[in-house]
Amino acid sequence: MTGIEKVQITIKKNQGLTQALRDHVVKNNMSLTDGTITKKEWENTTAKLTEQQEKRKAAGQPLIFRGGTETTDWHKNYVVDENQVIEFTQDEMNELYSSMGASFNTTKTTEETEETKGCKCGCKCGQKETTTETTETTETTETEEVEVTEADGEPNSTVIKEHKDDETGELEGKTTKNYDKNGKLAEEIETNADDKKVKETDYNRDENGTVVGSTVKDYDENERVTKESEFDAEGNLKGYKTNDYDLEGKLEKDVKFDEHGNIIESNEYQYKEDGKLEKVTKFDPDHNKTETHEYEYDGDNITKETIKDKDDKKTSTIEHEYKDGVETAKTTTEFDENEDVKGSKKEEFDANGNVVKETIMDKDGKATDIVEREFDGDTVTKETKKDGEGNVKESVEFTHNEKNQVIKETIKDKDGVKTGEKYNQYDEETGKLKGTREVKYENGEIKETVKTKYDEDGKVTEEVVLDKDGNVKENRKYEYNEEGEATTTITRPNGEKEVKKPGEVNNDEVVDNKDEVEAPDSKDNKDEVETDCDCDCKCKKIKDEDQDPEAIEDPETPETPTGDKKTIKVDIDGDGTVDLIIKSDKTVIVDIDDDVTITAANPDDKIEVIDGTEDNNDAVETTQKGWLNLQPGTTTNFETKADEFLAKLHGVTLTEEQKAEIKKLSTFDEMIEYLKTQGIEIKKVY
């Protein structure tokens, strides 16, 4: 069969046609002949676009752009619109790839390379560790037809590949690939010549876009799912379910299997005369009845679901409430062995289906606890706990990052007085929680701080308890056996160690070994703390109190004396030295990614940013990484853009030749790109 791919490119806000093509090349990790797209190659590309436009006009096909074809005024020529979707054939894309000097990477070869990594302990000491790894490099010609892989794609785009018979040219089917907002493959759909589904694959991803599993559905000739299979991240079968239908096309039976084909459970379905589902009976692997679900309706809406055990005794009911056909509430009631009410829970929903209120009731239907939630879209921003009479007991406000992870929780008592704050830190690769810092307040002042570390399984590995002045009160470390039970080792400032083994509430085993106790923070050494690094690097880290998840946040300290500013030291490039010193009245948020953004949580707070490199008297520059200070208030009159760039550049040393080259350029981005070719990385600081 012959495959004809169609590639869709979506124009983003403030983006031109050539920018969209460049982003497409970058997104697909393509190789460039000259390492970049040269001016001559861009001229060839615009000429090729013009040629393709004329061919489309002659054939009466949709045009690529509006306006003329002069490159002197992009507002009138090669005009495209925001969110415009341009569909190219694979032949057209191959022509454009060739014009840009771009090629896909498909032919795999293996070579061993030496990679310089950071210190093996994970610290920022600047010491390097050299390892030898086997990596894959690739090469191909730009005219080779390449199928888009699961990791490649334009954001929110669709790629359709038609399958035709080699001899007759007749359409045999299509493969449609839909990509999410991050350019990751979300689903893949196979259809036949009649455009009916044959197979559908949905990819499940975590917050970082990594595939954690997939679901594959097989369809019959009537587009009904006959089999649904679950796979893990490595593509191993986890289990599957088969569906059988009656002559009217309604689901009659489904059977769940494990990865070895053994039956786990099965369900049989019964329907009313009008076709509505009436009853579902569940069976164990030996086909013994385990449970039944019976349904009652008001029109097309299910109003009540009754669950019974194998002996037909009622164990619970679920009652649904609707308004204009949309579910607004659900009440779940639990029953004991005598079918008497044990208690119930009512959930109320907003227009998006979010649970905005939960009411827990006793056996007599009297409310005992209430939880109310506020949302921004589907993201919970506040949770308020009340007693059965509606009196506030406690509230929690949630702050999220761009991945929608909760990075801060603010706890307040019934009077709205802050009693605690909790900061969450996540692993950048897995998205799992790896650490928290919980601050407890009393009478408006810090009472205690608890820092907690977690392993990849979510188990607590260490807790450090600090007093109101930041001194260590207790250090607890946890080690787990095969059963998941923890042995706790408690270390106190006086050097005592207490060991609590699994199952023991108290343990009299106290070790007095002051020489082995980790040195707690002291008031004389709060900015730097010795780490428990197991290498010989003699490394130090910035104190954890000043470095929080995703951003760097200090908790607000009540009653800060006038003029007393907090100091945060920031290591931008990760070489273990201080690049920025930030002084602020209150909370400061520092976002370090491709650029560096410094903002105040309260617009009225004053921020002072200082070049911290001068404080590194003993620092030896081992890498060329720096930052461009674009903070408000740093702009003065400069004769040229290059003069302004050089004046605001920090943390690197340039040669006279490099400075001369920069003076030939006209924009900051061009200057940063030039320095990148010199092995110098620059971050922008706003």
Coordinates of N, CA, C and O in Angstrom, one line a residue, residues 281-348:
T281 N -25.7 -7.5 36.6 CA -25.3 -8.6 37.6 C -23.9 -8.9 37.5 O -23.4 -9.1 36.3
K282 N -23.1 -8.8 38.6 CA -21.7 -9.1 38.6 C -21.4 -10.5 39.0 O -22.1 -11.0 39.9
F283 N -20.4 -11.1 38.4 CA -20.0 -12.5 38.7 C -18.5 -12.6 39.0 O -17.7 -11.8 38.4
D284 N -18.1 -13.6 39.8 CA -16.7 -13.8 40.0 C -16.2 -14.7 38.9 O -16.9 -15.1 38.0
P285 N -14.9 -15.1 38.9 CA -14.3 -15.9 37.9 C -15.0 -17.3 37.7 O -15.0 -17.8 36.5
D286 N -15.7 -17.8 38.7 CA -16.4 -19.1 38.6 C -17.9 -18.9 38.3 O -18.7 -19.8 38.4
H287 N -18.2 -17.7 37.9 CA -19.6 -17.3 37.6 C -20.6 -17.4 38.8 O -21.8 -17.6 38.6
N288 N -20.1 -17.1 39.9 CA -21.0 -17.0 41.1 C -21.3 -15.5 41.3 O -20.5 -14.6 41.2
K289 N -22.6 -15.3 41.5 CA -23.1 -13.9 41.6 C -22.5 -13.2 42.9 O -22.4 -13.8 43.9
T290 N -22.0 -12.0 42.7 CA -21.4 -11.2 43.8 C -22.1 -10.0 44.1 O -22.1 -9.5 45.3
E291 N -22.8 -9.4 43.1 CA -23.5 -8.1 43.4 C -24.4 -7.8 42.2 O -24.2 -8.3 41.1
T292 N -25.5 -7.0 42.5 CA -26.4 -6.5 41.5 C -26.6 -5.0 41.6 O -26.5 -4.5 42.7
H293 N -26.8 -4.3 40.5 CA -27.1 -2.9 40.4 C -28.4 -2.8 39.7 O -28.5 -3.2 38.5
E294 N -29.4 -2.1 40.4 CA -30.7 -2.0 39.7 C -31.0 -0.5 39.6 O -30.6 0.3 40.5
Y295 N -31.6 -0.1 38.5 CA -31.7 1.3 38.1 C -33.2 1.8 38.0 O -34.0 1.0 37.5
E296 N -33.5 3.0 38.4 CA -34.8 3.6 38.3 C -34.6 5.0 37.5 O -33.5 5.6 37.7
Y297 N -35.6 5.4 36.8 CA -35.5 6.5 35.9 C -36.6 7.5 36.1 O -37.7 7.2 36.5
D298 N -36.3 8.8 35.6 CA -37.3 9.8 35.4 C -37.0 10.3 34.0 O -36.0 11.0 33.8
G299 N -37.8 9.8 33.0 CA -37.5 10.1 31.6 C -36.2 9.3 31.3 O -36.2 8.1 31.4
D300 N -35.2 10.0 30.8 CA -33.9 9.4 30.4 C -32.9 9.4 31.5 O -31.8 8.9 31.4
N301 N -33.2 10.1 32.6 CA -32.2 10.3 33.7 C -32.4 9.2 34.7 O -33.5 8.9 35.2
I302 N -31.2 8.6 35.1 CA -31.2 7.6 36.2 C -31.4 8.4 37.5 O -30.6 9.3 37.9
T303 N -32.4 8.1 38.3 CA -32.7 8.8 39.5 C -32.2 8.0 40.8 O -31.9 8.6 41.8
K304 N -32.1 6.7 40.6 CA -31.7 5.9 41.8 C -31.0 4.6 41.3 O -31.5 4.0 40.4
E305 N -30.0 4.3 42.0 CA -29.2 3.0 41.7 C -29.2 2.3 43.1 O -28.7 2.8 44.1
T306 N -29.6 1.0 43.1 CA -29.6 0.2 44.3 C -28.6 -0.9 44.1 O -28.7 -1.7 43.2
I307 N -27.7 -1.0 45.1 CA -26.7 -2.1 45.0 C -27.0 -3.1 46.1 O -27.3 -2.8 47.3
K308 N -27.0 -4.4 45.7 CA -27.3 -5.5 46.6 C -26.2 -6.5 46.5 O -25.5 -6.6 45.5
D309 N -26.0 -7.2 47.6 CA -25.0 -8.3 47.7 C -25.4 -9.6 47.1 O -26.5 -9.6 46.5
K310 N -24.6 -10.6 47.2 CA -24.9 -11.9 46.6 C -26.2 -12.5 47.1 O -26.9 -13.3 46.4
D311 N -26.6 -12.1 48.3 CA -27.9 -12.6 48.9 C -29.0 -11.7 48.7 O -30.1 -11.8 49.4
D312 N -28.9 -10.7 47.8 CA -29.9 -9.7 47.5 C -30.3 -8.8 48.6 O -31.4 -8.3 48.7
K313 N -29.3 -8.6 49.5 CA -29.5 -7.6 50.6 C -29.0 -6.3 50.2 O -27.9 -6.2 49.6
K314 N -29.7 -5.2 50.4 CA -29.3 -3.9 50.0 C -28.1 -3.4 50.8 O -28.1 -3.4 52.1
T315 N -27.1 -3.0 50.1 CA -25.9 -2.5 50.8 C -25.7 -1.0 50.7 O -25.1 -0.4 51.5
S316 N -26.2 -0.5 49.6 CA -26.1 1.0 49.4 C -27.1 1.4 48.3 O -27.5 0.6 47.4
T317 N -27.4 2.7 48.3 CA -28.1 3.3 47.2 C -27.5 4.6 46.8 O -26.8 5.3 47.6
I318 N -27.7 5.0 45.5 CA -27.1 6.3 45.0 C -28.3 7.0 44.3 O -28.9 6.5 43.3
E319 N -28.7 8.1 44.8 CA -29.8 8.9 44.3 C -29.3 10.2 43.6 O -28.4 10.9 44.1
H320 N -29.8 10.4 42.4 CA -29.3 11.5 41.6 C -30.4 12.6 41.5 O -31.6 12.3 41.3
E321 N -30.0 13.9 41.5 CA -30.8 15.0 41.3 C -30.4 15.8 40.0 O -29.2 15.9 39.7
Y322 N -31.4 16.3 39.3 CA -31.1 17.0 38.0 C -31.8 18.3 37.9 O -32.9 18.5 38.6
K323 N -31.3 19.2 37.1 CA -31.9 20.4 36.7 C -31.7 20.7 35.2 O -30.5 20.7 34.8
D324 N -32.8 20.7 34.5 CA -32.7 20.9 33.0 C -31.8 19.8 32.4 O -31.1 20.0 31.4
G325 N -32.0 18.6 32.9 CA -31.3 17.4 32.4 C -29.8 17.3 32.8 O -29.1 16.3 32.4
V326 N -29.3 18.2 33.6 CA -27.9 18.2 34.1 C -27.9 17.8 35.6 O -28.6 18.3 36.4
E327 N -27.0 16.8 35.9 CA -27.0 16.3 37.3 C -26.4 17.4 38.2 O -25.4 18.0 37.9
T328 N -27.1 17.7 39.3 CA -26.7 18.8 40.2 C -26.3 18.2 41.6 O -25.6 18.9 42.3
A329 N -26.7 17.0 41.9 CA -26.4 16.4 43.2 C -26.5 14.9 43.2 O -27.2 14.3 42.3
K330 N -25.8 14.3 44.1 CA -25.8 12.8 44.2 C -25.7 12.5 45.7 O -24.8 13.0 46.4
T331 N -26.6 11.6 46.2 CA -26.5 11.2 47.6 C -26.3 9.7 47.7 O -27.1 8.9 47.1
T332 N -25.2 9.3 48.4 CA -24.9 7.9 48.6 C -25.2 7.5 50.0 O -24.7 8.1 51.0
T333 N -26.0 6.4 50.2 CA -26.4 6.0 51.5 C -25.9 4.5 51.7 O -26.1 3.7 50.8
E334 N -25.3 4.3 52.9 CA -24.8 3.0 53.2 C -25.7 2.3 54.2 O -26.3 2.9 55.1
F335 N -25.8 0.9 54.0 CA -26.7 0.2 54.9 C -25.9 -0.9 55.6 O -24.9 -1.4 55.1
D336 N -26.4 -1.3 56.8 CA -25.7 -2.4 57.6 C -26.3 -3.7 57.1 O -27.1 -3.8 56.2
E337 N -25.9 -4.8 57.8 CA -26.4 -6.2 57.4 C -27.9 -6.4 57.6 O -28.4 -7.3 57.0
N338 N -28.5 -5.5 58.4 CA -29.9 -5.6 58.6 C -30.7 -4.6 57.7 O -31.9 -4.4 57.8
E339 N -30.0 -4.0 56.7 CA -30.5 -3.1 55.8 C -31.0 -1.8 56.5 O -31.9 -1.1 56.0
D340 N -30.4 -1.5 57.6 CA -30.7 -0.2 58.3 C -29.6 0.8 57.9 O -28.5 0.5 57.7
V341 N -30.0 2.1 57.8 CA -29.1 3.1 57.4 C -28.0 3.3 58.4 O -28.2 3.4 59.6
K342 N -26.7 3.3 57.8 CA -25.5 3.6 58.7 C -25.2 5.1 58.6 O -24.7 5.7 59.6
G343 N -25.3 5.6 57.4 CA -24.9 7.0 57.2 C -25.0 7.3 55.7 O -25.3 6.5 54.9
S344 N -24.8 8.6 55.4 CA -24.9 9.0 54.0 C -24.0 10.2 53.7 O -23.6 10.9 54.6
K345 N -23.8 10.4 52.4 CA -23.0 11.6 51.9 C -23.7 12.2 50.7 O -24.0 11.4 49.7
K346 N -23.9 13.5 50.7 CA -24.5 14.2 49.6 C -23.4 15.0 48.9 O -22.7 15.8 49.6
E347 N -23.3 14.9 47.6 CA -22.3 15.7 46.8 C -23.1 16.6 45.9 O -24.0 16.1 45.2
E348 N -22.8 17.9 45.9 CA -23.4 18.8 45.0 C -22.4 19.3 43.9 O -21.2 19.5 44.3

